[in-house]
Each structure stands twice: as C-alpha cells, then as structure tokens.
Amino acid sequence: MTEVLRALAPGKTNLCLFLGPTRPDGLHELVSVIEPLSLADELTLEPLEGGALVAAGPPLAGETCAAGADEVVCAGVEGPNLAAAALARYRAATGWEGPPRRLTIVKRVPVAAGMGGGSGDAAATLRLAAHAAGRPGDPAIAALAPQLGADVPSQVEPRPVLVHGAGEHVESFAPPPPHGVLVLPSRERLSTPDVFREADRLGIGRDAGELAALRERLRDGLAPALIANDLQDAARSLCPAIDDALAAARDAGAEQALVSGSGPTVVGLFWGADGEERAAAAAAALSGRFPGAVAARPVGPDFAAVVGVRDNGGSS
Ligand SMILES: C[C@](O)(CO)[C@H](O)COP(=O)(O)OP(=O)(O)OC[C@H]1O[C@@H](n2ccc(N)nc2=O)[C@H](O)[C@@H]1O
Ligand SMILES: Nc1ncnc2c1ncn2[C@@H]1O[C@H](COP(=O)(O)OP(=O)(O)OP(=O)(O)O)[C@@H](O)[C@H]1O
C-alpha cells in the first residue's frame, strides 16, 4: 500500500448566506449555499521519520505544531492548527494507532479571509487520516466534523451544498449553471467571531420564520435575487476597503460581487459558458491593485479525492 497520501482542500465561497437568531450555544442560525473552489490548499500525509522523537523537537517558528506524536507543518499559519486538531481527534475517536505521520500543508487559500481555509484543511485531514487508517469514507468523519468548526461539515465531501443550523446540517444542492469566480483577497484579515458580533451590533439578522422561508425558496434553486450575504455589511463595517473590491469586481464585468463568508475576501461571479474565461481576464486586469487576485472554478469531490503518491511523485 502507498504510504504517502495527498489531497487538495478547496477553499469555499458562500453563494448566499442568510443570518438568523443566536442559539443558546452562542452560534447563529444560518442558511447558506456553499460552493467549493479550485483555489485550494495542498495536503500531504506521510510517515514521520524517527517517529515521536522528531515530534518532540522544538517547532520551527510558527510553522510546526505537534498533534500527539504526529507533526503538522503549515507555513504562513501561526499558532494552533485546525488540521492538527483534526488528526488528533481522528486518532482519539477511532483508536487508530498507525505510526506517527507528518502532515504538510501548502497554503494557497487566503488565511482569515472568509474562504474556510482552516476548515477545508481540517476536512481534508479527516479524509487523509481515514485513508491512512485503511477506512476511506469512515463514518467517524461525519461525527467529528461539526466538533471542529461550523464550516467543516460542508467541506468533508466538497460539492455544492445547502447548509442550515449553525452549519452542521448539510444537504446536497443542485450545481448552479456554469460560472467562473473572481477572487479578490484583501490585505487585511477578519476574525469570524468579530464579524458575527458586528452583525449583532448592527442589528443584522432575520427571525426564524424568515430564515425558514428563505431555505424553502432555495429548494427551487439559486435565483439571482437570492445571491447575497447578510454578513457583508458587518464585514464592510470592520474593513471599509471591501467597498473598493466590490466596485472593482463589478467594473471588471462580474454580474454579482459579494463578500465571501465572513470576509474580507470579495468574489465576483461571471455566469455563462465563457464565465471562467471572463473571470480570468478580470483577475489579470486587477492583479496590480489586488495582489493575489485569481480566477477560480467550482469543483467537486473528485478534485478533493485522496490519492496515493509514489516516490517519483506520480499519483496512483
Ligand atoms: C461565516 C461562515 O464561514 C459561513 O460559511 C461560517 O459560519 C463560519 O464557520 P467557522 O469559521 O467554521 O466558524 P467556527 O470556527 O465554528 O466559529 C467561530 C465563531 O464564529 C461565530 N459563529 C460561527 C458560526 C455560526 N453559525 N455562528 C456563529 O456565531 C461564533 O462566534 C464562533 O465562536
Ligand atoms: N490550517 C489552517 N489554515 C488557516 N488558518 C488556520 C488553520 N488552522 C488554524 N488556523 C487559524 O484559524 C484562523 C481563521 O483562519 P481561516 O483561514 O480558516 O479563516 P476563514 O477562512 O475566515 O474561516 P471561515 O471562512 O471558516 O470563517 C486563522 O487566524 C488561523 O490562525
């Protein structure tokens, strides 16, 4: 069996996000259509040479953290890593005692940007761990995902989904018509809890009845009038530079421009068979003003599947 495993962790955007009341556990009810994108982190899980002895060494500054005897290397992310938590919890929940592994994450999804980067990494780590344990598709993954974060369940099997509850209820959603996505990252970062708090302060949020009605309307598909993000004004309030990005995306030809998740990343949607091409042209035109501007396309589970990697780098 191949020892080195690799998986892509797609970033996500919310094609719509409707905010509801706060629950007793402090999380907000929401209804959202989430779409995984080709802008993705790359994760490699491989045997850790020297086993636990290596993991006991001092971490590389801000880049490495231990998950029990496993090691997670993730340049660009300081502090505790959600992928390390995913690996540790998978071992604890399933009793998997395979030899220590090194998990290396190459970040491409902007951090603290509303694209679910950490959540996608955690979900991909659960897929990798289940494969390494010889249990691909392990039902333990679905049980662990909501414990790791509201965005993790929707990314366990990346595909268009309708989520409700605080994010833990995930239903398949018919893929929207062909489109390309312009991603405009921000120089700033936003903390998700801060954005939800700001939404509360601004009095954004719908009652339970309105939220249920919107969920019902989404059963007929994503009508253009439903493409909106209730967290957008909260993110704009904390990061006014978002307004420039929204205007730039529209000026570049996007039919809709909106904040992704809790922001501050802005996405522009380009519909039609030429949508990907138009999004790519917009990204090229805007890359000077918006470093990291990139075009992405919607992806499905095949894109994110775990593959074995041979020593020569080929896939099996
Ligand atoms: C904004 C979204 O990205 C939309 O997809 C998600 O709702 C956020 O998901 P996430 O980053 O995985 O969020 P978590 O890590 O679970 O929660 C971070 C914090 O965000 C707030 N939070 C999150 C999700 C939710 N439904 N209600 C909330 O109020 C809470 O303050 C929570 O403590
Ligand atoms: N693997 C990871 N990738 C990115 N951030 C991580 C990771 N693990 C932990 N974090 C921490 O999580 C915080 C949020 O980062 P992330 O990129 O997941 O935010 P986000 O995309 O805004 O989240 P969401 O869209 O799910 O609300 C960061 O400040 C970072 O320190």
Short mmCIF file of C-alpha atoms and ligand atoms in Angstrom, two decimals:
data_model
loop_
_atom_site.label_atom_id
_atom_site.label_comp_id
_atom_site.label_asym_id
_atom_site.label_seq_id
_atom_site.Cartn_x
_atom_site.Cartn_y
_atom_site.Cartn_z
CA MET A 1 0.00 0.00 0.00
CA THR A 2 1.25 3.53 -0.79
CA GLU A 3 2.42 5.36 2.31
CA VAL A 4 2.39 8.94 1.04
CA LEU A 5 -1.11 10.37 0.57
CA ARG A 6 -2.13 13.70 -0.92
CA ALA A 7 -5.40 15.63 -1.07
CA LEU A 8 -6.49 19.09 -2.13
CA ALA A 9 -8.54 21.17 0.30
CA PRO A 10 -10.69 23.55 -1.75
CA GLY A 11 -11.46 27.00 -0.42
CA LYS A 12 -15.16 27.82 -0.39
CA THR A 13 -17.39 30.71 -1.11
CA ASN A 14 -20.97 31.30 0.04
CA LEU A 15 -23.21 31.97 -2.95
CA CYS A 16 -25.74 33.13 -0.40
CA LEU A 17 -25.67 33.48 3.37
CA PHE A 18 -28.74 34.39 5.41
CA LEU A 19 -28.23 35.11 9.10
CA GLY A 20 -30.75 34.10 11.74
CA PRO A 21 -31.05 34.30 15.51
CA THR A 22 -28.37 33.34 18.04
CA ARG A 23 -28.84 29.89 19.58
CA PRO A 24 -28.34 29.03 23.24
CA ASP A 25 -24.84 27.66 22.38
CA GLY A 26 -23.85 31.15 21.15
CA LEU A 27 -23.73 30.20 17.45
CA HIS A 28 -26.01 31.85 14.91
CA GLU A 29 -28.57 30.00 12.86
CA LEU A 30 -27.85 30.43 9.20
CA VAL A 31 -28.92 29.25 5.78
CA SER A 32 -26.21 29.24 3.14
CA VAL A 33 -25.32 27.74 -0.22
CA ILE A 34 -21.63 26.86 -0.16
CA GLU A 35 -19.55 26.10 -3.21
CA PRO A 36 -16.01 24.63 -3.18
CA LEU A 37 -13.49 26.32 -5.47
CA SER A 38 -10.38 25.30 -7.40
CA LEU A 39 -8.35 27.72 -5.26
CA ALA A 40 -7.13 25.03 -2.87
CA ASP A 41 -4.54 24.12 -0.24
CA GLU A 42 -2.46 21.01 -0.84
CA LEU A 43 -2.02 18.46 1.96
CA THR A 44 0.47 15.60 2.11
CA LEU A 45 0.38 12.92 4.80
CA GLU A 46 3.49 10.77 5.09
CA PRO A 47 5.34 8.64 7.62
CA LEU A 48 7.26 10.75 10.12
CA GLU A 49 10.89 9.62 10.11
CA GLY A 50 12.16 8.97 13.61
CA GLY A 51 8.58 8.77 14.88
CA ALA A 52 7.73 10.51 18.12
CA LEU A 53 11.36 11.57 18.68
CA VAL A 54 11.13 14.07 15.81
CA ALA A 55 7.81 15.44 17.02
CA ALA A 56 9.34 16.08 20.44
CA GLY A 57 11.86 18.54 18.95
CA PRO A 58 11.35 22.31 19.08
CA PRO A 59 8.85 23.53 16.46
CA LEU A 60 10.09 25.65 13.56
CA ALA A 61 8.99 29.18 14.46
CA GLY A 62 5.27 29.38 13.92
CA GLU A 63 5.28 26.64 11.31
CA THR A 64 5.08 23.34 13.05
CA CYS A 65 2.92 22.02 15.80
CA ALA A 66 2.51 18.56 17.23
CA ALA A 67 -0.72 16.57 17.24
CA GLY A 68 0.28 13.94 19.76
CA ALA A 69 3.15 12.12 18.04
CA ASP A 70 2.13 13.49 14.64
CA GLU A 71 3.57 16.69 13.22
CA VAL A 72 1.83 19.38 11.20
CA VAL A 73 3.86 21.78 9.05
CA CYS A 74 1.89 24.73 7.72
CA ALA A 75 3.94 27.74 6.64
CA GLY A 76 2.02 31.00 6.93
CA VAL A 77 -0.26 29.97 9.80
CA GLU A 78 0.79 30.86 13.33
CA GLY A 79 -0.46 29.10 16.44
CA PRO A 80 -2.65 26.01 16.86
CA ASN A 81 -3.64 24.44 13.56
CA LEU A 82 -7.14 23.11 12.95
CA ALA A 83 -5.66 20.31 10.83
CA ALA A 84 -3.60 19.14 13.82
CA ALA A 85 -6.77 19.08 15.91
CA ALA A 86 -8.50 17.04 13.18
CA LEU A 87 -5.71 14.45 13.11
CA ALA A 88 -5.56 14.17 16.90
CA ARG A 89 -9.34 13.83 17.17
CA TYR A 90 -9.49 11.22 14.43
CA ARG A 91 -6.94 9.11 16.33
CA ALA A 92 -8.73 9.59 19.65
CA ALA A 93 -12.20 8.85 18.28
CA THR A 94 -11.30 5.81 16.20
CA GLY A 95 -8.42 4.33 18.18
CA TRP A 96 -6.25 4.40 15.03
CA GLU A 97 -2.70 3.68 16.19
CA GLY A 98 -0.82 3.86 12.88
CA PRO A 99 2.77 5.12 13.16
CA PRO A 100 3.28 8.89 13.51
CA ARG A 101 2.72 10.98 10.41
CA ARG A 102 3.89 14.33 9.12
CA LEU A 103 1.11 16.43 7.59
CA THR A 104 2.41 19.20 5.33
CA ILE A 105 0.00 21.92 4.22
CA VAL A 106 0.83 24.23 1.33
CA LYS A 107 -1.47 27.23 1.86
CA ARG A 108 -2.97 28.84 -1.21
CA VAL A 109 -6.36 29.78 0.24
CA PRO A 110 -6.03 33.20 1.92
CA VAL A 111 -5.96 33.00 5.73
CA ALA A 112 -8.70 34.52 7.93
CA ALA A 113 -10.36 35.65 4.74
CA GLY A 114 -13.84 34.08 4.72
CA MET A 115 -12.91 31.22 2.40
CA GLY A 116 -12.96 28.46 5.00
CA GLY A 117 -9.26 27.66 4.60
CA GLY A 118 -8.67 26.15 8.04
CA SER A 119 -11.97 24.27 7.89
CA GLY A 120 -11.13 22.87 4.45
CA ASP A 121 -7.73 21.73 5.75
CA ALA A 122 -9.39 20.03 8.73
CA ALA A 123 -11.89 18.26 6.47
CA ALA A 124 -9.14 17.13 4.09
CA THR A 125 -7.10 15.89 7.06
CA LEU A 126 -10.03 13.71 8.16
CA ARG A 127 -10.21 12.24 4.62
CA LEU A 128 -6.45 11.59 4.64
CA ALA A 129 -6.44 10.07 8.12
CA ALA A 130 -9.31 7.73 7.24
CA HIS A 131 -7.40 6.57 4.15
CA ALA A 132 -4.19 6.09 6.13
CA ALA A 133 -6.14 4.02 8.65
CA GLY A 134 -7.47 1.85 5.80
CA ARG A 135 -11.02 3.15 6.30
CA PRO A 136 -11.78 5.54 3.42
CA GLY A 137 -15.25 7.02 3.87
CA ASP A 138 -15.13 6.25 7.62
CA PRO A 139 -18.45 7.38 9.19
CA ALA A 140 -16.36 8.79 12.07
CA ILE A 141 -15.51 11.71 9.76
CA ALA A 142 -19.10 12.97 9.72
CA ALA A 143 -19.31 12.72 13.51
CA LEU A 144 -16.04 14.61 14.08
CA ALA A 145 -16.52 17.39 11.52
CA PRO A 146 -19.02 19.57 13.45
CA GLN A 147 -16.82 19.39 16.57
CA LEU A 148 -14.02 21.10 14.63
CA GLY A 149 -16.00 24.10 13.36
CA ALA A 150 -19.20 25.25 11.69
CA ASP A 151 -17.65 25.23 8.22
CA VAL A 152 -16.06 21.76 8.44
CA PRO A 153 -19.13 19.53 7.77
CA SER A 154 -19.82 21.22 4.42
CA GLN A 155 -16.25 20.53 3.31
CA VAL A 156 -15.98 16.85 4.17
CA GLU A 157 -17.18 15.95 0.67
CA PRO A 158 -16.65 19.15 -1.32
CA ARG A 159 -19.64 19.83 -3.60
CA PRO A 160 -22.35 22.49 -3.75
CA VAL A 161 -24.36 22.21 -0.54
CA LEU A 162 -27.16 23.93 1.33
CA VAL A 163 -26.28 24.26 5.00
CA HIS A 164 -28.51 25.17 7.91
CA GLY A 165 -28.42 25.05 11.68
CA ALA A 166 -25.09 26.67 12.57
CA GLY A 167 -23.51 24.86 9.60
CA GLU A 168 -23.82 21.28 10.85
CA HIS A 169 -26.80 20.31 8.68
CA VAL A 170 -25.60 19.76 5.14
CA GLU A 171 -27.77 18.87 2.12
CA SER A 172 -26.72 18.39 -1.49
CA PHE A 173 -27.61 21.36 -3.67
CA ALA A 174 -28.08 21.15 -7.44
CA PRO A 175 -24.96 22.63 -9.06
CA PRO A 176 -25.69 26.16 -10.29
CA PRO A 177 -25.29 26.88 -14.04
CA PRO A 178 -21.72 27.27 -15.40
CA HIS A 179 -19.81 30.20 -13.96
CA GLY A 180 -16.36 31.47 -13.15
CA VAL A 181 -15.35 33.12 -9.89
CA LEU A 182 -13.04 36.10 -9.48
CA VAL A 183 -11.38 36.02 -6.04
CA LEU A 184 -10.12 39.34 -4.67
CA PRO A 185 -8.25 38.75 -1.40
CA SER A 186 -7.74 41.66 0.97
CA ARG A 187 -4.54 42.88 2.59
CA GLU A 188 -6.47 42.75 5.87
CA ARG A 189 -7.73 39.76 7.87
CA LEU A 190 -11.04 39.46 9.71
CA SER A 191 -11.81 37.23 12.67
CA THR A 192 -15.04 35.28 12.15
CA PRO A 193 -16.36 35.85 15.72
CA ASP A 194 -15.73 39.60 15.35
CA VAL A 195 -17.82 39.71 12.18
CA PHE A 196 -20.74 37.83 13.78
CA ARG A 197 -20.50 40.19 16.78
CA GLU A 198 -20.54 43.21 14.48
CA ALA A 199 -23.60 41.81 12.69
CA ASP A 200 -25.35 41.60 16.07
CA ARG A 201 -24.30 45.14 16.95
CA LEU A 202 -25.69 46.42 13.65
CA GLY A 203 -28.93 44.51 14.20
CA ILE A 204 -28.46 42.43 11.04
CA GLY A 205 -30.24 39.12 11.21
CA ARG A 206 -33.60 37.65 10.43
CA ASP A 207 -36.16 35.90 12.57
CA ALA A 208 -36.61 32.15 12.44
CA GLY A 209 -39.66 32.38 10.17
CA GLU A 210 -37.89 34.47 7.57
CA LEU A 211 -34.90 32.15 7.62
CA ALA A 212 -37.14 29.10 7.10
CA ALA A 213 -38.89 30.83 4.19
CA LEU A 214 -35.55 31.58 2.51
CA ARG A 215 -34.47 27.97 2.95
CA GLU A 216 -37.70 26.91 1.28
CA ARG A 217 -37.16 29.32 -1.65
CA LEU A 218 -33.70 27.85 -2.19
CA ARG A 219 -35.28 24.46 -2.87
CA ASP A 220 -36.16 25.85 -6.34
CA GLY A 221 -32.53 26.79 -6.96
CA LEU A 222 -30.39 29.87 -6.59
CA ALA A 223 -32.41 32.68 -8.19
CA PRO A 224 -30.27 35.80 -8.82
CA ALA A 225 -32.23 37.69 -6.13
CA LEU A 226 -31.01 35.15 -3.56
CA ILE A 227 -27.31 35.75 -4.25
CA ALA A 228 -26.46 37.86 -1.19
CA ASN A 229 -24.52 37.68 2.06
CA ASP A 230 -26.08 39.03 5.27
CA LEU A 231 -22.59 39.24 6.85
CA GLN A 232 -21.41 41.62 4.14
CA ASP A 233 -22.36 44.85 5.90
CA ALA A 234 -20.75 43.67 9.13
CA ALA A 235 -17.53 42.83 7.27
CA ARG A 236 -17.66 46.22 5.44
CA SER A 237 -18.12 47.99 8.74
CA LEU A 238 -14.93 46.40 10.11
CA CYS A 239 -13.00 46.61 6.85
CA PRO A 240 -14.12 49.55 4.67
CA ALA A 241 -11.57 48.62 1.97
CA ILE A 242 -14.04 45.90 0.95
CA ASP A 243 -16.07 48.54 -0.89
CA ASP A 244 -13.25 49.12 -3.38
CA ALA A 245 -13.02 45.42 -4.12
CA LEU A 246 -16.80 45.11 -4.61
CA ALA A 247 -16.77 48.04 -7.06
CA ALA A 248 -13.69 46.68 -8.86
CA ALA A 249 -15.28 43.26 -9.36
CA ARG A 250 -18.45 44.82 -10.79
CA ASP A 251 -16.46 47.19 -13.00
CA ALA A 252 -14.49 44.19 -14.30
CA GLY A 253 -17.73 42.65 -15.54
CA ALA A 254 -18.93 40.44 -12.68
CA GLU A 255 -22.72 40.04 -12.72
CA GLN A 256 -22.64 39.89 -8.91
CA ALA A 257 -19.97 40.85 -6.40
CA LEU A 258 -20.22 39.84 -2.75
CA VAL A 259 -18.17 39.20 0.36
CA SER A 260 -17.20 35.55 0.83
CA GLY A 261 -18.37 34.17 4.21
CA SER A 262 -17.22 36.47 6.99
CA GLY A 263 -14.85 38.32 4.64
CA PRO A 264 -12.87 40.30 3.80
CA THR A 265 -12.33 38.39 0.51
CA VAL A 266 -14.64 39.56 -2.28
CA VAL A 267 -15.82 37.25 -5.05
CA GLY A 268 -17.19 38.25 -8.43
CA LEU A 269 -19.49 35.83 -10.27
CA PHE A 270 -19.28 35.55 -14.06
CA TRP A 271 -22.11 33.44 -15.47
CA GLY A 272 -22.21 31.52 -18.73
CA ALA A 273 -20.00 29.20 -20.73
CA ASP A 274 -17.40 31.97 -21.02
CA GLY A 275 -17.58 32.75 -17.28
CA GLU A 276 -14.24 31.16 -16.38
CA GLU A 277 -12.50 33.00 -19.20
CA ARG A 278 -14.03 36.35 -18.21
CA ALA A 279 -13.11 35.79 -14.56
CA ALA A 280 -9.52 35.01 -15.60
CA ALA A 281 -9.31 38.21 -17.67
CA ALA A 282 -10.68 40.21 -14.73
CA ALA A 283 -8.15 38.65 -12.34
CA ALA A 284 -5.29 39.51 -14.70
CA ALA A 285 -6.54 43.08 -15.08
CA LEU A 286 -6.92 43.57 -11.30
CA SER A 287 -3.79 41.79 -10.04
CA GLY A 288 -1.85 45.06 -9.77
CA ARG A 289 -4.43 46.69 -7.48
CA PHE A 290 -5.36 43.47 -5.66
CA PRO A 291 -2.31 41.23 -5.06
CA GLY A 292 -3.42 37.60 -5.10
CA ALA A 293 -6.40 38.29 -7.41
CA VAL A 294 -7.14 34.97 -9.06
CA ALA A 295 -9.83 33.23 -11.07
CA ALA A 296 -11.33 30.01 -9.72
CA ARG A 297 -13.93 27.50 -10.82
CA PRO A 298 -16.40 25.39 -8.87
CA VAL A 299 -15.08 21.88 -8.12
CA GLY A 300 -16.49 18.59 -6.86
CA PRO A 301 -15.40 15.58 -4.80
CA ASP A 302 -13.05 14.16 -7.46
CA PHE A 303 -10.92 17.31 -7.22
CA ALA A 304 -10.52 16.78 -3.48
CA ALA A 305 -10.08 12.99 -3.50
CA VAL A 306 -7.22 11.37 -1.60
CA VAL A 307 -4.55 9.98 -3.91
CA GLY A 308 -1.53 7.84 -3.19
CA VAL A 309 1.77 9.32 -4.33
CA ARG A 310 4.67 7.17 -5.48
CA ASP A 311 8.27 8.06 -4.62
CA ASN A 312 8.76 9.56 -8.08
CA GLY A 313 5.89 11.98 -7.40
CA GLY A 314 3.34 10.22 -9.64
CA SER A 315 -0.21 9.51 -8.43
CA SER A 316 -1.72 6.06 -8.06
C1 LIG B 1 -19.17 32.54 8.15
C2 LIG B 1 -19.02 31.10 7.73
O1 LIG B 1 -17.74 30.90 7.16
C3 LIG B 1 -20.05 30.78 6.66
O2 LIG B 1 -19.77 29.61 5.93
C4 LIG B 1 -19.19 30.15 8.90
O3 LIG B 1 -20.44 30.35 9.50
C5 LIG B 1 -18.09 30.27 9.94
O4 LIG B 1 -17.63 28.99 10.19
P1 LIG B 1 -16.30 28.72 11.04
O5 LIG B 1 -15.24 29.70 10.69
O6 LIG B 1 -16.01 27.25 10.90
O7 LIG B 1 -16.80 29.06 12.48
P2 LIG B 1 -16.39 28.39 13.88
O8 LIG B 1 -14.92 28.25 13.93
O9 LIG B 1 -17.23 27.20 14.13
O10 LIG B 1 -16.88 29.54 14.84
C6 LIG B 1 -16.13 30.71 15.06
C7 LIG B 1 -17.02 31.71 15.74
O11 LIG B 1 -17.88 32.31 14.76
C8 LIG B 1 -19.16 32.55 15.30
N1 LIG B 1 -20.17 31.74 14.59
C9 LIG B 1 -19.80 30.77 13.72
C10 LIG B 1 -20.75 30.04 13.03
C11 LIG B 1 -22.11 30.32 13.29
N2 LIG B 1 -23.09 29.63 12.67
N3 LIG B 1 -22.45 31.27 14.18
C12 LIG B 1 -21.51 31.99 14.82
O12 LIG B 1 -21.85 32.87 15.61
C13 LIG B 1 -19.06 32.20 16.78
O13 LIG B 1 -18.65 33.36 17.46
C14 LIG B 1 -17.94 31.16 16.79
O14 LIG B 1 -17.30 31.05 18.03
N1 LIG B 2 -4.95 25.16 8.55
C1 LIG B 2 -5.26 26.45 8.81
N2 LIG B 2 -5.36 27.32 7.79
C2 LIG B 2 -5.69 28.62 8.04
N3 LIG B 2 -5.91 29.11 9.26
C3 LIG B 2 -5.83 28.29 10.31
C4 LIG B 2 -5.51 26.92 10.12
N4 LIG B 2 -5.51 26.35 11.32
C5 LIG B 2 -5.81 27.30 12.22
N5 LIG B 2 -5.98 28.47 11.63
C6 LIG B 2 -6.36 29.73 12.33
O1 LIG B 2 -7.72 29.99 12.04
C7 LIG B 2 -7.95 31.37 11.82
C8 LIG B 2 -9.00 31.51 10.73
O2 LIG B 2 -8.39 31.13 9.52
P1 LIG B 2 -9.23 30.61 8.24
O3 LIG B 2 -8.35 30.84 7.06
O4 LIG B 2 -9.75 29.25 8.47
O5 LIG B 2 -10.39 31.69 8.31
P2 LIG B 2 -11.67 31.89 7.47
O6 LIG B 2 -11.42 31.41 6.08
O7 LIG B 2 -12.12 33.29 7.64
O8 LIG B 2 -12.69 30.93 8.17
P3 LIG B 2 -14.21 30.73 7.81
O9 LIG B 2 -14.44 31.17 6.41
O10 LIG B 2 -14.37 29.25 8.02
O11 LIG B 2 -14.91 31.57 8.83
C9 LIG B 2 -6.61 31.96 11.43
O12 LIG B 2 -6.42 33.17 12.10
C10 LIG B 2 -5.57 30.92 11.82
O13 LIG B 2 -4.74 31.35 12.85
#
